[in-house]
Amino acid sequence: MLPCLCKFIIYYFKQFQEFTVSVFVEEDTIAAIATPVGEGGIAVIRISGPDALAFADKGFRGKAALSAVPSHTIHFGEFIGADGGVIDQVVAATFRAPHSYTGEETIELSCHGGLYVSKKILETVLDFGARLAGPGEFTRRAFLNGRIDLAQAEAVSDLIRARSEQSHKASMEQLEGKLSTRINSLREQLLKTSGLLELELDFSEEGLEFIDKTNIIKEIESVSSFVQSLVDSYRFGKVYREGVKVVIAGKPNVGKSSLLNCLLNENRAIVTDIPGTTRDVIEENIVIGGILFRLVDTAGIRESTDIVESEGIRRSAAEMETADVILRLADPTQVFDDADATLKESISLHSDHARVITIQTKSDLVNGVRIPNAVAISSLTGAGLGELRLQLTSAVTGHVGGDGVVLTNVRHRDICLKALRSLATAKESLLHNASNELVSLDLQAALISLGEIVGVVTSEDVLNNIFGSFCIGK
Ligand SMILES: Nc1nc2c(ncn2[C@@H]2O[C@H](COP(=O)(O)OP(=O)(O)OP(=O)(O)O)[C@@H](O)[C@H]2O)c(=O)[nH]1
Ligand SMILES: [Mg+2]
């Protein structure tokens, strides 16, 4: 009886055991300008680490020393340089550990938003002994100190870069932990399943088999289907994060640049009646229905002996390879010729990754002539533009699977795909009556993969990669 009891205790312990995070925690004090470089109302210098208060106090002259005041209070004073002269009047905000963004002792000095002033204060703090923070180092510390998990840390960078309502919504939800909660509950489900398998393994000497393999398969299928719905949601997540790339393609003179200008409501691209006016790729952003669209105007596609135009045409073709939507423009005032046929054929090669919308241009010039299944527009009068905007938004919106969690990050998608492969192998092994050990190994692999999303399991390289793309001061 006693050995059995011990095994049960081990089982429960195993269920809740976690993997260790193998990262190196820094203990020095870092500083950086947290606001964008340039002139502005104010600039903020952030100092974080064990000596943040001491270093700030070396330059700060206010009613009281910052190390003597309570956390989450602000204090007016002057900041004195190494030569004893006043650099600027500042407002210092105190955040005592662990109740700060990084979880460390933190001071934020707000000074006048001049380039010289903010740099001078930062240099002085560095002279006092602080180290210049690397990209994303404040957020990296927030993660290492357990203030946020890795998915939330990545969301901080996405939130800063958000350019549309949708990308803001997706990054805000991730920052609030929606993805992390979903991943953690999937991990818990897997931990329980693999724990059961291991428990039966422990009892194998006694010849005991008490697990219903069909139930285990059902559990694996349920986790897989949620992970799969996350992978599927990446299609929307990528759109939210990077915007939708819309390539405007067509023969010369069909009205590509006119359409770009009309959608932007400005004369961005040169428009003339000379075929071959646009020779380079022009990209501009617009937001329609809360979604960011990256409009790309290209050189008209035709046979050309002109070196510059040929290069432009080559670039047009290259742009289509990475397009999410291709607008195929056809001008009813021009005859349908070989160039149209070639263009139609080359666009059809991209129909696996891009939605193709056919557009009939210059509707003001033709009365009643309609190209089948095309949206008729006029860049001159604006007719049909509303319908085109609708078609653009409906090309990228749709049903988001699972419980509305959207993957916006390619790292997360690749990890989910890896986890799916491990889960598929585990299911396959169960169907072929493989040993519990083998199945459990694959479940552990899936667990480790999912843990990489939230940072339960991580490495220095992964962290360097993630935080290296942040800005300094974040
Ligand atoms: N009436 C009318 N003319 C248009 C319309 N759209 C474009 N045009 C005219 O068609 C000519 C070609 O327009 P562009 O926008 O330069 O055509 P494009 O496809 O960019 O041409 P390339 O840059 O040479 O490939 C210009 O003279 C425009 O004024 C339209 O909706 N109505
Ligand atoms: Mg043009």
Short mmCIF file of C-alpha atoms and ligand atoms in Angstrom, two decimals, residues 251-259 270-278 297-300 361-365 377-380, ligand 1:
data_model
loop_
_atom_site.label_atom_id
_atom_site.label_comp_id
_atom_site.label_asym_id
_atom_site.label_seq_id
_atom_site.Cartn_x
_atom_site.Cartn_y
_atom_site.Cartn_z
CA LYS A 251 -0.90 47.07 -68.61
CA PRO A 252 0.53 50.58 -69.07
CA ASN A 253 -2.03 53.40 -69.02
CA VAL A 254 -4.90 51.35 -67.54
CA GLY A 255 -5.09 53.79 -64.62
CA LYS A 256 -3.02 52.13 -61.82
CA SER A 257 -1.41 55.31 -60.51
CA SER A 258 -4.72 57.17 -60.83
CA LEU A 259 -6.36 54.53 -58.62
CA ILE A 270 2.76 60.83 -61.47
CA VAL A 271 -0.14 60.33 -63.88
CA THR A 272 0.19 61.04 -67.61
CA ASP A 273 -1.35 59.64 -70.77
CA ILE A 274 2.09 58.35 -71.84
CA PRO A 275 2.19 54.55 -71.44
CA GLY A 276 5.09 53.54 -69.16
CA THR A 277 4.92 56.58 -66.84
CA THR A 278 5.49 54.62 -63.61
CA ASP A 297 1.64 50.87 -57.51
CA THR A 298 3.82 49.21 -60.12
CA ALA A 299 5.13 49.70 -63.64
CA GLY A 300 2.69 48.68 -66.39
CA THR A 361 -11.18 51.20 -64.87
CA LYS A 362 -12.39 54.44 -66.48
CA SER A 363 -16.09 53.63 -66.10
CA ASP A 364 -16.88 57.29 -66.90
CA LEU A 365 -15.61 56.77 -70.45
CA ILE A 377 -14.52 52.16 -61.04
CA SER A 378 -13.65 55.64 -62.18
CA SER A 379 -10.71 57.41 -60.57
CA LEU A 380 -11.95 60.58 -62.19
N1 LIG B 1 -11.41 59.42 -67.86
C1 LIG B 1 -10.63 58.76 -67.08
N2 LIG B 1 -9.31 58.75 -67.30
C2 LIG B 1 -8.51 58.05 -66.47
C3 LIG B 1 -9.05 57.34 -65.37
N3 LIG B 1 -8.00 56.73 -64.74
C4 LIG B 1 -6.90 57.08 -65.41
N4 LIG B 1 -7.19 57.86 -66.45
C5 LIG B 1 -6.24 58.43 -67.43
O1 LIG B 1 -5.50 57.38 -68.01
C6 LIG B 1 -4.15 57.79 -68.25
C7 LIG B 1 -3.20 56.79 -67.59
O2 LIG B 1 -3.38 56.85 -66.21
P1 LIG B 1 -2.29 56.33 -65.18
O3 LIG B 1 -2.92 56.35 -63.85
O4 LIG B 1 -1.01 57.09 -65.34
O5 LIG B 1 -2.10 54.87 -65.71
P2 LIG B 1 -1.04 53.79 -65.23
O6 LIG B 1 -1.68 52.48 -65.31
O7 LIG B 1 -0.44 54.16 -63.93
O8 LIG B 1 0.05 53.88 -66.38
P3 LIG B 1 1.60 53.48 -66.35
O9 LIG B 1 2.23 54.13 -65.15
O10 LIG B 1 2.11 54.06 -67.62
O11 LIG B 1 1.68 52.01 -66.32
C8 LIG B 1 -4.05 59.19 -67.71
O12 LIG B 1 -4.20 60.08 -68.77
C9 LIG B 1 -5.22 59.30 -66.75
O13 LIG B 1 -5.71 60.63 -66.60
C10 LIG B 1 -10.46 57.36 -65.17
O14 LIG B 1 -11.03 56.76 -64.26
N5 LIG B 1 -11.20 58.09 -66.04
#
